[in-house]
Structure formats: structure tokens, C-alpha cells
Amino acid sequence: MSEQKNNQNQQPELNLSQLLQIRRDKLKGLQESGNDPFLITKYEVDNHSANIKANFDALEGSEVSIAGRLMSKRGMGKVSFCDLQDKSGRIQIYARKDEMDEEEYNRFKKYDIGDIVGIKGEVFRTQRGEMSVRVIHVTLLSKNLLPLPEKFHGLTSTELRFRQRYVDLMVNPEVKRNFVIRSQFIKFMRSYLDNMDYIEVETPVLNTIAGGASARPFITHHNTLDIDMYMRIATELPLKRLIVGGMERVYEIGRIFRNEGMDPKHNPEFTTVELYQAYADFHDMMDIAEGILSGAAKEILGTYEVEWMGEKIDLTPGWRRLTMVDAVKEYVGIDFGAITDDAEAVAAAKAIGVELADAAEKTWGNALYACFDQRVEEKLIQPTFITMYPVEVSPLTKRSPADPRLTERFELFICHSELANAYSELNDPIDQRARFQKQVEQRERGDDETEMMDEDFLTALEYGMPPTGGMGMGIDRCVMLLTGQDTIREVILFPTMKPLD
């Protein structure tokens, strides 16, 4: 019985091996007959499936040249039907032996699902009313040597989908939509900022220190200089140097690398936009964040209403703006505005089960932030700007003139997820040095995700930086929102994966 079971388990592998050999034999036969598809370098394409369907009345009866992958075959003797998939969708291909060169038709009959072909043919409608292309000539452009996943079940393993995104895109057409929307979102955002007279720039990915955010960096080594370098964890400090230099409005869309955990909202490399505007503050950044996201939803999706993580989200402009003190008071009942003593604040947090991190100083600001982080953030569903963060967690942010314990900073939350982070940027080099020093001391106490001292940035500030508003937005999370995806891996073409053993 055990031997019989083992033989059954081996059967699919044997069939696959036979299938692989059959396809290689077909390729060899094509090559020996002078029809090697891999010698073809170009094929003229003048149309696509979606355009043919959208403009069928105008194109009916005309000749088109299309190319794509065969996704199905249905043969009826001297007539064959296939579905051809190109960049815009699928269209039916109709081939009759008596309407083609006989040798060409016989070769076509032997083509496999997954082969890439070029079709020259006439646009027409079948007797059943399906818009199709009647084949005049067919050219094999690339031979498929690995069978596509079984058509009824497709590629359903989530891990395999992410590892083999190329197959995922072939057999799961809805996946492509996520990345089309991603491209459209970035295009919209560029246009939005360009129309505000922003300049797009590029800054280094490799740096001699890790700065601009609190995160653990990836470390690499530069052989020629014989120094360790850090892959950037933010683009903030180089961009603010450009503000000092007088560029006034700059932005960068780029990859960021953080050596941190992986979960549905985090990938070690991800994409952000950071933008900085001289003579502006964090209120201006709120307007831009709201304008980009609500405008993109309306233009790309045609609506302000989206569904994300099981919630119906309304992106209609006019989002709520709430200070962190007011948010904690509203959601957990502690009025930090009435507390002035550090010990009292820490005790109030502890009374509701909120503990401060071991490396964090036991201060009013850290207690306020811990209460928000552990008790309030998860309750924020509709778009909400949380403003006025404590100085302790905002080392690069300008203090509030009304309360020096707080900073002019906001984070945008939708569905308890942070999508944007913005400041009225700190431009006082003396205050900035003192805050860097506190971060260095915290790092020495064991927190390796804090800022490092950046002497060159301090030098830049000493030359004078104008009042500036700055913001970073996570592009991956924005795309998750617009596509309704619950995991970041669905909106990154090639997410980080642990190698298979």
C-alpha cells in the first residue's frame, strides 16, 4: 500500500517531466526545420486587444497586427480558436485551415498554451457574436518550455505568486490592475507637485551616516574607500540641504531601506515621496497630502469612496485634524493638557496599562506618545491628521510656540495605518544639535534605531534655512488604500522573500 502511494505521488512529477521533454522536442523540431522562434528579433505590432474591442465598428473588416501569449486553445478539426493575451487584455483568435497556408496552419495547431505569437489577421465577429481576429498569418515568437498553472485553479499559492510575479501577472489578470494604479498614482503625484512649481531631484542612496528618520539601517562596505556605508533610511537631510541652497521647492520619489521587521504593512525596501517647501509649514503639508490622495482617488478610481481592510473610507476633502493631546483625551480619557509633571504623566499612562519603552526617558512627552501609540492609533479609521507631537519623538521638528513640549508635526492615519508624516522643519542649528545629542545618548543606551549626529547637516543649518514645511508619504501604503489590498506585498512587484532552501 505504501509503495502504491509513493508511485501515485511521483506520477504528477513524471507527467511534468514528460511534458517538459515534449515541449523541448517541439522546439528542436522547429529549429531543425528552419523555424527557430528565438532567432526572431522583432515583430511589428499596430494594435492591441482592448483597442480592437473598444473600436470594433471602425476596425471591423480591416487587417491588424497583434502579438501576445496564447492562454487557451480549442480545436475543431480544420478550425481552431485561441485566446491571445497582450498588455491590454484578451481577444479571441480564429484560424481556419482553408484560409491559411496549410503548413503554417499545421505548425500553429502544435503550438502550446503559453507560447508567444504574432498574428496578422482581419477583425470580425463570429457567428456567436464574439469579437475576434481571423488569422491570415501566425508567427511563433517565443516557445513556452514550462507549462502555465492549471487553468481552473491558476496560481493560488500566495508565496509562490510573490516569488514568481511574472507567472502571477500572466495567469491572474486582476493582479496587473494593482500595478497599473500604482503607476497612475505616481504619475498623478508628480503632476500635482510639478504644477506647484516643485522640482524633482535625486539624492544618494549610500550615505556615511544613517539619518533623517529613526530606523535600523542596512550597512554595506565601499571597497575603494574602505569605509562602511549606510543605505538610506530617509531622503530628508539631503533634501533640506537643497532648501538651504535656495531651491525652495523640491521632492524625491525613491526607494528607502530599513533593516526592520516584515509584516503586512512593512517591507525592508519601500518607496516614498519626500517634499520640502520653503516659507511653508505643516498646515501647508496637510493640504498637499489631502490634495494628492483625494485627487488621485477621484481621477484614477472616479470616486472618493474606497474600501480598505474591511472598512468603507471616505476620502472627500475636508479631513479631520486633531491634536495628539485631544486625541488621547477623546479616545482614552486622559487630559494631558492638564498635566504638567513628568511623573504624573507616566503614572497616568501606567494606570491604563501603557508602559514606556525601556530606552525612553520617563517624561510627559513620552507618556503622551505611548498612550497615543498603544491606545488611540488603532481606533483611527477615517482620514485623520494627528498633530502636535512631543519633542522627544520628533528630533527634526520645530517646537510649537504655544507649548515648547510639542512640535508642529502631523501624521496622517487611515484605517489605523500611517500614510504620511510631516513637520514644520526645525531650522535652529543650536536646538538641532542639542536634539541630535539626546538621540546619540539614547543610542548609547541601546536604542540603535535613533538618529546619528550629522555634522555636515548642522553646518548647512548654520548657513540659514528658511521656515520650511516638509512631508514624507509612503507610496506603497497609498497604493494599498487605492487598490483595497491588505498587504504591502500585493503592491510591490518583487517583495523581499527569504530564499528557498
mmCIF file of C-alpha atoms in Angstrom, residues 29-351:
data_model
loop_
_atom_site.group_PDB
_atom_site.id
_atom_site.type_symbol
_atom_site.label_atom_id
_atom_site.label_comp_id
_atom_site.label_asym_id
_atom_site.label_seq_id
_atom_site.Cartn_x
_atom_site.Cartn_y
_atom_site.Cartn_z
ATOM 1 C CA GLY A 29 11.860 20.174 -34.432
ATOM 2 C CA LEU A 30 11.155 23.832 -35.187
ATOM 3 C CA GLN A 31 14.850 24.640 -35.116
ATOM 4 C CA GLU A 32 15.737 21.721 -37.409
ATOM 5 C CA SER A 33 13.043 22.809 -39.901
ATOM 6 C CA GLY A 34 14.377 26.375 -40.005
ATOM 7 C CA ASN A 35 11.616 27.867 -37.830
ATOM 8 C CA ASP A 36 13.573 28.695 -34.678
ATOM 9 C CA PRO A 37 11.439 31.298 -32.838
ATOM 10 C CA PHE A 38 14.406 32.530 -30.831
ATOM 11 C CA LEU A 39 16.092 33.868 -33.972
ATOM 12 C CA ILE A 40 13.300 36.426 -34.457
ATOM 13 C CA THR A 41 14.355 39.835 -33.105
ATOM 14 C CA LYS A 42 11.313 41.992 -33.841
ATOM 15 C CA TYR A 43 7.625 41.851 -34.725
ATOM 16 C CA GLU A 44 5.614 44.842 -35.917
ATOM 17 C CA VAL A 45 2.536 45.393 -33.718
ATOM 18 C CA ASP A 46 -0.057 48.002 -34.723
ATOM 19 C CA ASN A 47 -2.926 47.196 -32.384
ATOM 20 C CA HIS A 48 -3.954 45.699 -29.040
ATOM 21 C CA SER A 49 -6.887 43.639 -27.833
ATOM 22 C CA ALA A 50 -8.561 46.379 -25.798
ATOM 23 C CA ASN A 51 -8.364 48.889 -28.643
ATOM 24 C CA ILE A 52 -9.843 46.402 -31.108
ATOM 25 C CA LYS A 53 -12.790 45.778 -28.810
ATOM 26 C CA ALA A 54 -13.275 49.447 -27.964
ATOM 27 C CA ASN A 55 -13.206 50.472 -31.643
ATOM 28 C CA PHE A 56 -14.652 47.343 -33.191
ATOM 29 C CA ASP A 57 -17.134 49.062 -35.506
ATOM 30 C CA ALA A 58 -14.389 51.180 -37.046
ATOM 31 C CA LEU A 59 -11.909 48.289 -37.315
ATOM 32 C CA GLU A 60 -14.260 45.515 -38.473
ATOM 33 C CA GLY A 61 -13.039 44.095 -41.762
ATOM 34 C CA SER A 62 -9.608 45.734 -41.524
ATOM 35 C CA GLU A 63 -6.296 43.963 -41.089
ATOM 36 C CA VAL A 64 -4.410 44.259 -37.793
ATOM 37 C CA SER A 65 -1.123 43.000 -36.449
ATOM 38 C CA ILE A 66 -1.146 41.926 -32.798
ATOM 39 C CA ALA A 67 1.084 39.841 -30.536
ATOM 40 C CA GLY A 68 0.796 38.138 -27.186
ATOM 41 C CA ARG A 69 0.626 34.898 -25.246
ATOM 42 C CA LEU A 70 -1.701 32.002 -26.075
ATOM 43 C CA MET A 71 -3.820 31.379 -22.968
ATOM 44 C CA SER A 72 -6.215 28.735 -24.285
ATOM 45 C CA LYS A 73 -6.770 26.548 -27.355
ATOM 46 C CA ARG A 74 -9.955 24.964 -28.651
ATOM 47 C CA GLY A 75 -9.657 22.865 -31.776
ATOM 48 C CA MET A 76 -12.406 21.589 -34.058
ATOM 49 C CA GLY A 77 -10.705 19.760 -36.903
ATOM 50 C CA LYS A 78 -9.884 22.325 -39.537
ATOM 51 C CA VAL A 79 -10.867 25.255 -37.292
ATOM 52 C CA SER A 80 -9.024 26.469 -34.172
ATOM 53 C CA PHE A 81 -9.973 29.028 -31.531
ATOM 54 C CA CYS A 82 -7.441 30.556 -29.145
ATOM 55 C CA ASP A 83 -7.398 33.315 -26.545
ATOM 56 C CA LEU A 84 -4.480 35.676 -27.015
ATOM 57 C CA GLN A 85 -3.396 37.859 -24.081
ATOM 58 C CA ASP A 86 -1.475 41.085 -24.599
ATOM 59 C CA LYS A 87 -0.737 44.088 -22.387
ATOM 60 C CA SER A 88 -4.326 45.355 -22.532
ATOM 61 C CA GLY A 89 -6.351 42.154 -22.143
ATOM 62 C CA ARG A 90 -7.507 39.167 -24.185
ATOM 63 C CA ILE A 91 -9.086 38.629 -27.582
ATOM 64 C CA GLN A 92 -10.197 35.509 -29.440
ATOM 65 C CA ILE A 93 -8.124 34.252 -32.381
ATOM 66 C CA TYR A 94 -9.926 32.297 -35.119
ATOM 67 C CA ALA A 95 -7.911 30.151 -37.540
ATOM 68 C CA ARG A 96 -9.191 28.056 -40.468
ATOM 69 C CA LYS A 97 -7.005 25.636 -42.360
ATOM 70 C CA ASP A 98 -8.522 26.553 -45.732
ATOM 71 C CA GLU A 99 -7.841 30.257 -45.155
ATOM 72 C CA MET A 100 -4.153 29.898 -44.329
ATOM 73 C CA ASP A 101 -1.038 28.328 -45.709
ATOM 74 C CA GLU A 102 -1.526 24.645 -44.864
ATOM 75 C CA GLU A 103 1.985 24.137 -43.492
ATOM 76 C CA GLU A 104 1.650 27.267 -41.361
ATOM 77 C CA TYR A 105 -1.710 26.098 -40.015
ATOM 78 C CA ASN A 106 -0.326 22.658 -39.138
ATOM 79 C CA ARG A 107 2.515 24.269 -37.186
ATOM 80 C CA PHE A 108 0.001 26.517 -35.439
ATOM 81 C CA LYS A 109 -2.038 23.501 -34.348
ATOM 82 C CA LYS A 110 1.023 22.224 -32.468
ATOM 83 C CA TYR A 111 1.644 25.451 -30.580
ATOM 84 C CA ASP A 112 1.181 25.237 -26.810
ATOM 85 C CA ILE A 113 -0.646 27.337 -24.261
ATOM 86 C CA GLY A 114 1.950 29.823 -23.078
ATOM 87 C CA ASP A 115 3.613 30.284 -26.462
ATOM 88 C CA ILE A 116 4.063 33.879 -27.607
ATOM 89 C CA VAL A 117 2.814 34.505 -31.142
ATOM 90 C CA GLY A 118 2.346 37.304 -33.630
ATOM 91 C CA ILE A 119 -0.943 37.404 -35.535
ATOM 92 C CA LYS A 120 -1.792 39.215 -38.750
ATOM 93 C CA GLY A 121 -5.487 38.959 -39.401
ATOM 94 C CA GLU A 122 -8.856 40.508 -40.046
ATOM 95 C CA VAL A 123 -11.106 41.936 -37.354
ATOM 96 C CA PHE A 124 -14.519 40.253 -37.449
ATOM 97 C CA ARG A 125 -17.343 38.920 -35.306
ATOM 98 C CA THR A 126 -18.051 35.175 -35.079
ATOM 99 C CA GLN A 127 -21.480 33.647 -35.582
ATOM 100 C CA ARG A 128 -21.857 33.680 -31.806
ATOM 101 C CA GLY A 129 -21.152 37.395 -31.773
ATOM 102 C CA GLU A 130 -17.671 37.347 -30.241
ATOM 103 C CA MET A 131 -15.216 40.000 -31.390
ATOM 104 C CA SER A 132 -12.259 38.148 -32.869
ATOM 105 C CA VAL A 133 -9.301 38.255 -35.225
ATOM 106 C CA ARG A 134 -9.374 35.897 -38.241
ATOM 107 C CA VAL A 135 -5.826 34.630 -38.755
ATOM 108 C CA ILE A 136 -4.086 35.283 -42.058
ATOM 109 C CA HIS A 137 -0.540 34.671 -40.836
ATOM 110 C CA VAL A 138 0.757 33.455 -37.467
ATOM 111 C CA THR A 139 4.371 33.624 -36.298
ATOM 112 C CA LEU A 140 5.799 31.835 -33.288
ATOM 113 C CA LEU A 141 7.900 34.463 -31.470
ATOM 114 C CA SER A 142 8.881 32.567 -28.316
ATOM 115 C CA LYS A 143 8.414 28.930 -27.303
ATOM 116 C CA ASN A 144 6.983 28.211 -23.867
ATOM 117 C CA LEU A 145 9.006 25.431 -22.202
ATOM 118 C CA LEU A 146 7.310 25.482 -18.769
ATOM 119 C CA PRO A 147 3.532 24.898 -18.622
ATOM 120 C CA LEU A 148 1.377 27.586 -17.072
ATOM 121 C CA PRO A 149 -0.537 26.751 -13.856
ATOM 122 C CA GLU A 150 -3.663 24.668 -14.345
ATOM 123 C CA LYS A 151 -6.364 26.921 -15.790
ATOM 124 C CA PHE A 152 -9.155 26.258 -13.303
ATOM 125 C CA HIS A 153 -7.085 26.828 -10.163
ATOM 126 C CA GLY A 154 -4.393 29.132 -11.510
ATOM 127 C CA LEU A 155 -1.504 30.297 -9.370
ATOM 128 C CA THR A 156 -3.137 30.384 -5.928
ATOM 129 C CA SER A 157 -0.190 29.930 -3.550
ATOM 130 C CA THR A 158 0.389 33.412 -2.123
ATOM 131 C CA GLU A 159 4.087 32.810 -1.512
ATOM 132 C CA LEU A 160 4.621 31.378 -4.993
ATOM 133 C CA ARG A 161 2.741 34.324 -6.510
ATOM 134 C CA PHE A 162 5.177 36.757 -4.882
ATOM 135 C CA ARG A 163 8.238 34.677 -5.777
ATOM 136 C CA GLN A 164 7.160 34.246 -9.401
ATOM 137 C CA ARG A 165 5.385 37.525 -10.082
ATOM 138 C CA TYR A 166 5.904 37.010 -13.811
ATOM 139 C CA VAL A 167 3.631 33.948 -13.699
ATOM 140 C CA ASP A 168 1.221 35.720 -11.343
ATOM 141 C CA LEU A 169 0.792 38.511 -13.894
ATOM 142 C CA MET A 170 0.262 36.003 -16.714
ATOM 143 C CA VAL A 171 -2.495 33.967 -15.130
ATOM 144 C CA ASN A 172 -4.120 36.389 -12.670
ATOM 145 C CA PRO A 173 -5.147 39.432 -14.765
ATOM 146 C CA GLU A 174 -6.582 41.265 -11.746
ATOM 147 C CA VAL A 175 -3.093 41.495 -10.229
ATOM 148 C CA LYS A 176 -1.939 43.762 -13.041
ATOM 149 C CA ARG A 177 -4.589 46.320 -12.020
ATOM 150 C CA ASN A 178 -2.743 46.986 -8.751
ATOM 151 C CA PHE A 179 0.408 47.974 -10.580
ATOM 152 C CA VAL A 180 -1.388 49.996 -13.224
ATOM 153 C CA ILE A 181 -2.998 52.004 -10.393
ATOM 154 C CA ARG A 182 0.396 52.320 -8.706
ATOM 155 C CA SER A 183 1.874 53.809 -11.871
ATOM 156 C CA GLN A 184 -1.115 56.134 -12.296
ATOM 157 C CA PHE A 185 -0.834 57.295 -8.684
ATOM 158 C CA ILE A 186 2.848 58.188 -9.035
ATOM 159 C CA LYS A 187 2.113 59.947 -12.316
ATOM 160 C CA PHE A 188 -0.693 61.948 -10.673
ATOM 161 C CA MET A 189 1.502 62.866 -7.718
ATOM 162 C CA ARG A 190 4.324 64.064 -9.970
ATOM 163 C CA SER A 191 1.895 66.182 -11.954
ATOM 164 C CA TYR A 192 0.367 67.611 -8.766
ATOM 165 C CA LEU A 193 3.738 68.687 -7.368
ATOM 166 C CA ASP A 194 5.146 69.841 -10.706
ATOM 167 C CA ASN A 195 2.120 72.093 -11.112
ATOM 168 C CA MET A 196 3.016 73.649 -7.739
ATOM 169 C CA ASP A 197 6.485 74.523 -9.107
ATOM 170 C CA TYR A 198 8.269 71.737 -7.223
ATOM 171 C CA ILE A 199 11.484 70.350 -8.719
ATOM 172 C CA GLU A 200 12.082 66.594 -8.720
ATOM 173 C CA VAL A 201 15.623 65.696 -7.620
ATOM 174 C CA GLU A 202 17.730 62.647 -6.781
ATOM 175 C CA THR A 203 19.865 62.213 -3.668
ATOM 176 C CA PRO A 204 22.362 59.497 -2.650
ATOM 177 C CA VAL A 205 21.205 56.011 -1.667
ATOM 178 C CA LEU A 206 24.547 55.307 0.053
ATOM 179 C CA ASN A 207 25.492 57.562 2.970
ATOM 180 C CA THR A 208 28.287 57.716 5.504
ATOM 181 C CA ILE A 209 25.753 58.047 8.344
ATOM 182 C CA ALA A 210 22.144 56.951 8.769
ATOM 183 C CA GLY A 211 19.945 59.998 9.259
ATOM 184 C CA GLY A 212 16.596 61.573 8.619
ATOM 185 C CA ALA A 213 14.493 59.034 10.499
ATOM 186 C CA SER A 214 14.508 56.651 13.442
ATOM 187 C CA ALA A 215 15.191 53.234 11.964
ATOM 188 C CA ARG A 216 17.812 50.487 11.864
ATOM 189 C CA PRO A 217 19.830 50.791 8.631
ATOM 190 C CA PHE A 218 21.355 48.261 6.284
ATOM 191 C CA ILE A 219 25.145 48.521 6.351
ATOM 192 C CA THR A 220 27.399 47.803 3.388
ATOM 193 C CA HIS A 221 31.074 48.333 2.615
ATOM 194 C CA HIS A 222 32.667 50.511 -0.055
ATOM 195 C CA ASN A 223 35.808 48.700 -1.151
ATOM 196 C CA THR A 224 37.649 51.581 -2.821
ATOM 197 C CA LEU A 225 37.169 53.987 0.084
ATOM 198 C CA ASP A 226 37.419 51.145 2.601
ATOM 199 C CA ILE A 227 34.538 52.526 4.669
ATOM 200 C CA ASP A 228 31.208 51.211 5.864
ATOM 201 C CA MET A 229 28.213 52.962 4.346
ATOM 202 C CA TYR A 230 24.520 53.008 5.165
ATOM 203 C CA MET A 231 21.707 52.506 2.701
ATOM 204 C CA ARG A 232 19.421 55.468 3.175
ATOM 205 C CA ILE A 233 16.567 55.241 5.666
ATOM 206 C CA ALA A 234 15.144 58.591 4.514
ATOM 207 C CA THR A 235 15.831 61.344 1.982
ATOM 208 C CA GLU A 236 15.135 64.148 4.453
ATOM 209 C CA LEU A 237 18.551 65.584 5.280
ATOM 210 C CA PRO A 238 19.883 65.858 1.684
ATOM 211 C CA LEU A 239 16.628 67.466 0.551
ATOM 212 C CA LYS A 240 16.752 70.051 3.338
ATOM 213 C CA ARG A 241 20.328 70.863 2.309
ATOM 214 C CA LEU A 242 18.823 71.814 -1.072
ATOM 215 C CA ILE A 243 16.346 74.131 0.669
ATOM 216 C CA VAL A 244 19.339 75.785 2.356
ATOM 217 C CA GLY A 245 20.882 76.137 -1.105
ATOM 218 C CA GLY A 246 17.849 78.074 -2.311
ATOM 219 C CA MET A 247 15.921 75.531 -4.384
ATOM 220 C CA GLU A 248 12.810 76.313 -2.253
ATOM 221 C CA ARG A 249 10.512 73.504 -3.501
ATOM 222 C CA VAL A 250 11.940 70.028 -4.015
ATOM 223 C CA TYR A 251 10.720 66.456 -3.941
ATOM 224 C CA GLU A 252 12.142 62.989 -4.461
ATOM 225 C CA ILE A 253 10.364 59.736 -5.210
ATOM 226 C CA GLY A 254 12.700 56.935 -4.266
ATOM 227 C CA ARG A 255 13.468 53.668 -2.567
ATOM 228 C CA ILE A 256 14.132 53.603 1.167
ATOM 229 C CA PHE A 257 15.837 50.731 3.009
ATOM 230 C CA ARG A 258 15.178 49.847 6.639
ATOM 231 C CA ASN A 259 16.511 46.765 8.372
ATOM 232 C CA GLU A 260 13.335 46.057 10.297
ATOM 233 C CA GLY A 261 10.563 43.500 10.613
ATOM 234 C CA MET A 262 8.318 42.280 7.823
ATOM 235 C CA ASP A 263 4.543 42.289 8.190
ATOM 236 C CA PRO A 264 1.501 43.263 6.090
ATOM 237 C CA LYS A 265 2.484 46.966 6.308
ATOM 238 C CA HIS A 266 6.282 46.722 6.141
ATOM 239 C CA ASN A 267 8.850 45.606 3.598
ATOM 240 C CA PRO A 268 12.606 46.184 4.113
ATOM 241 C CA GLU A 269 12.719 48.274 0.935
ATOM 242 C CA PHE A 270 9.838 50.530 0.060
ATOM 243 C CA THR A 271 9.043 53.699 -1.871
ATOM 244 C CA THR A 272 8.316 57.155 -0.513
ATOM 245 C CA VAL A 273 7.949 60.683 -1.730
ATOM 246 C CA GLU A 274 9.552 63.364 0.411
ATOM 247 C CA LEU A 275 8.903 67.022 -0.357
ATOM 248 C CA TYR A 276 10.083 70.278 1.172
ATOM 249 C CA GLN A 277 8.756 73.799 0.642
ATOM 250 C CA ALA A 278 10.427 76.955 1.886
ATOM 251 C CA TYR A 279 8.278 79.566 3.636
ATOM 252 C CA ALA A 280 5.593 76.965 4.397
ATOM 253 C CA ASP A 281 4.612 74.965 7.486
ATOM 254 C CA PHE A 282 2.954 71.687 8.409
ATOM 255 C CA HIS A 283 -0.509 73.098 7.665
ATOM 256 C CA ASP A 284 0.519 73.545 4.034
ATOM 257 C CA MET A 285 1.738 69.938 4.020
ATOM 258 C CA MET A 286 -1.666 68.765 5.272
ATOM 259 C CA ASP A 287 -3.310 70.499 2.337
ATOM 260 C CA ILE A 288 -0.906 68.793 -0.089
ATOM 261 C CA ALA A 289 -1.356 65.326 1.442
ATOM 262 C CA GLU A 290 -5.132 65.645 1.291
ATOM 263 C CA GLY A 291 -4.997 67.039 -2.240
ATOM 264 C CA ILE A 292 -2.779 64.249 -3.564
ATOM 265 C CA LEU A 293 -4.718 61.334 -2.070
ATOM 266 C CA SER A 294 -8.250 62.617 -2.603
ATOM 267 C CA GLY A 295 -7.370 63.930 -6.067
ATOM 268 C CA ALA A 296 -5.770 60.645 -7.096
ATOM 269 C CA ALA A 297 -8.790 58.660 -5.911
ATOM 270 C CA LYS A 298 -11.149 60.861 -7.911
ATOM 271 C CA GLU A 299 -9.035 60.843 -11.068
ATOM 272 C CA ILE A 300 -7.970 57.179 -11.045
ATOM 273 C CA LEU A 301 -10.994 55.484 -9.452
ATOM 274 C CA GLY A 302 -13.639 58.054 -10.281
ATOM 275 C CA THR A 303 -14.813 58.263 -6.664
ATOM 276 C CA TYR A 304 -13.813 59.413 -3.179
ATOM 277 C CA GLU A 305 -15.282 56.213 -1.703
ATOM 278 C CA VAL A 306 -12.899 53.271 -1.276
ATOM 279 C CA GLU A 307 -12.902 50.034 0.707
ATOM 280 C CA TRP A 308 -9.792 49.077 2.636
ATOM 281 C CA MET A 309 -9.201 46.417 5.271
ATOM 282 C CA GLY A 310 -12.906 45.792 5.643
ATOM 283 C CA GLU A 311 -13.789 49.470 6.127
ATOM 284 C CA LYS A 312 -15.544 51.972 3.879
ATOM 285 C CA ILE A 313 -13.311 55.024 3.660
ATOM 286 C CA ASP A 314 -14.471 58.483 2.589
ATOM 287 C CA LEU A 315 -11.647 60.494 1.004
ATOM 288 C CA THR A 316 -13.804 63.544 0.291
ATOM 289 C CA PRO A 317 -11.671 66.631 1.055
ATOM 290 C CA GLY A 318 -12.069 68.193 4.484
ATOM 291 C CA TRP A 319 -10.296 65.562 6.606
ATOM 292 C CA ARG A 320 -10.311 65.748 10.387
ATOM 293 C CA ARG A 321 -7.384 67.477 12.126
ATOM 294 C CA LEU A 322 -6.870 66.547 15.788
ATOM 295 C CA THR A 323 -4.020 67.308 18.203
ATOM 296 C CA MET A 324 -2.439 64.332 19.937
ATOM 297 C CA VAL A 325 -3.452 65.728 23.333
ATOM 298 C CA ASP A 326 -7.089 65.986 22.176
ATOM 299 C CA ALA A 327 -6.973 62.528 20.566
ATOM 300 C CA VAL A 328 -5.777 60.892 23.794
ATOM 301 C CA LYS A 329 -8.382 62.823 25.778
ATOM 302 C CA GLU A 330 -11.172 61.796 23.362
ATOM 303 C CA TYR A 331 -10.268 58.118 22.976
ATOM 304 C CA VAL A 332 -8.776 57.125 26.361
ATOM 305 C CA GLY A 333 -9.953 59.866 28.708
ATOM 306 C CA ILE A 334 -6.591 61.248 29.891
ATOM 307 C CA ASP A 335 -6.242 65.037 29.641
ATOM 308 C CA PHE A 336 -2.500 65.557 29.203
ATOM 309 C CA GLY A 337 -3.211 69.235 28.695
ATOM 310 C CA ALA A 338 -3.980 69.463 32.423
ATOM 311 C CA ILE A 339 -0.826 67.518 33.439
ATOM 312 C CA THR A 340 2.447 69.369 33.865
ATOM 313 C CA ASP A 341 4.561 66.912 35.887
ATOM 314 C CA ASP A 342 6.557 64.119 34.208
ATOM 315 C CA ALA A 343 5.956 61.614 36.992
ATOM 316 C CA GLU A 344 2.217 62.329 36.979
ATOM 317 C CA ALA A 345 2.073 61.807 33.218
ATOM 318 C CA VAL A 346 3.936 58.491 33.403
ATOM 319 C CA ALA A 347 1.660 57.353 36.224
ATOM 320 C CA ALA A 348 -1.458 58.290 34.217
ATOM 321 C CA ALA A 349 -0.210 56.202 31.308
ATOM 322 C CA LYS A 350 0.613 53.257 33.558
ATOM 323 C CA ALA A 351 -2.870 53.431 35.091
#
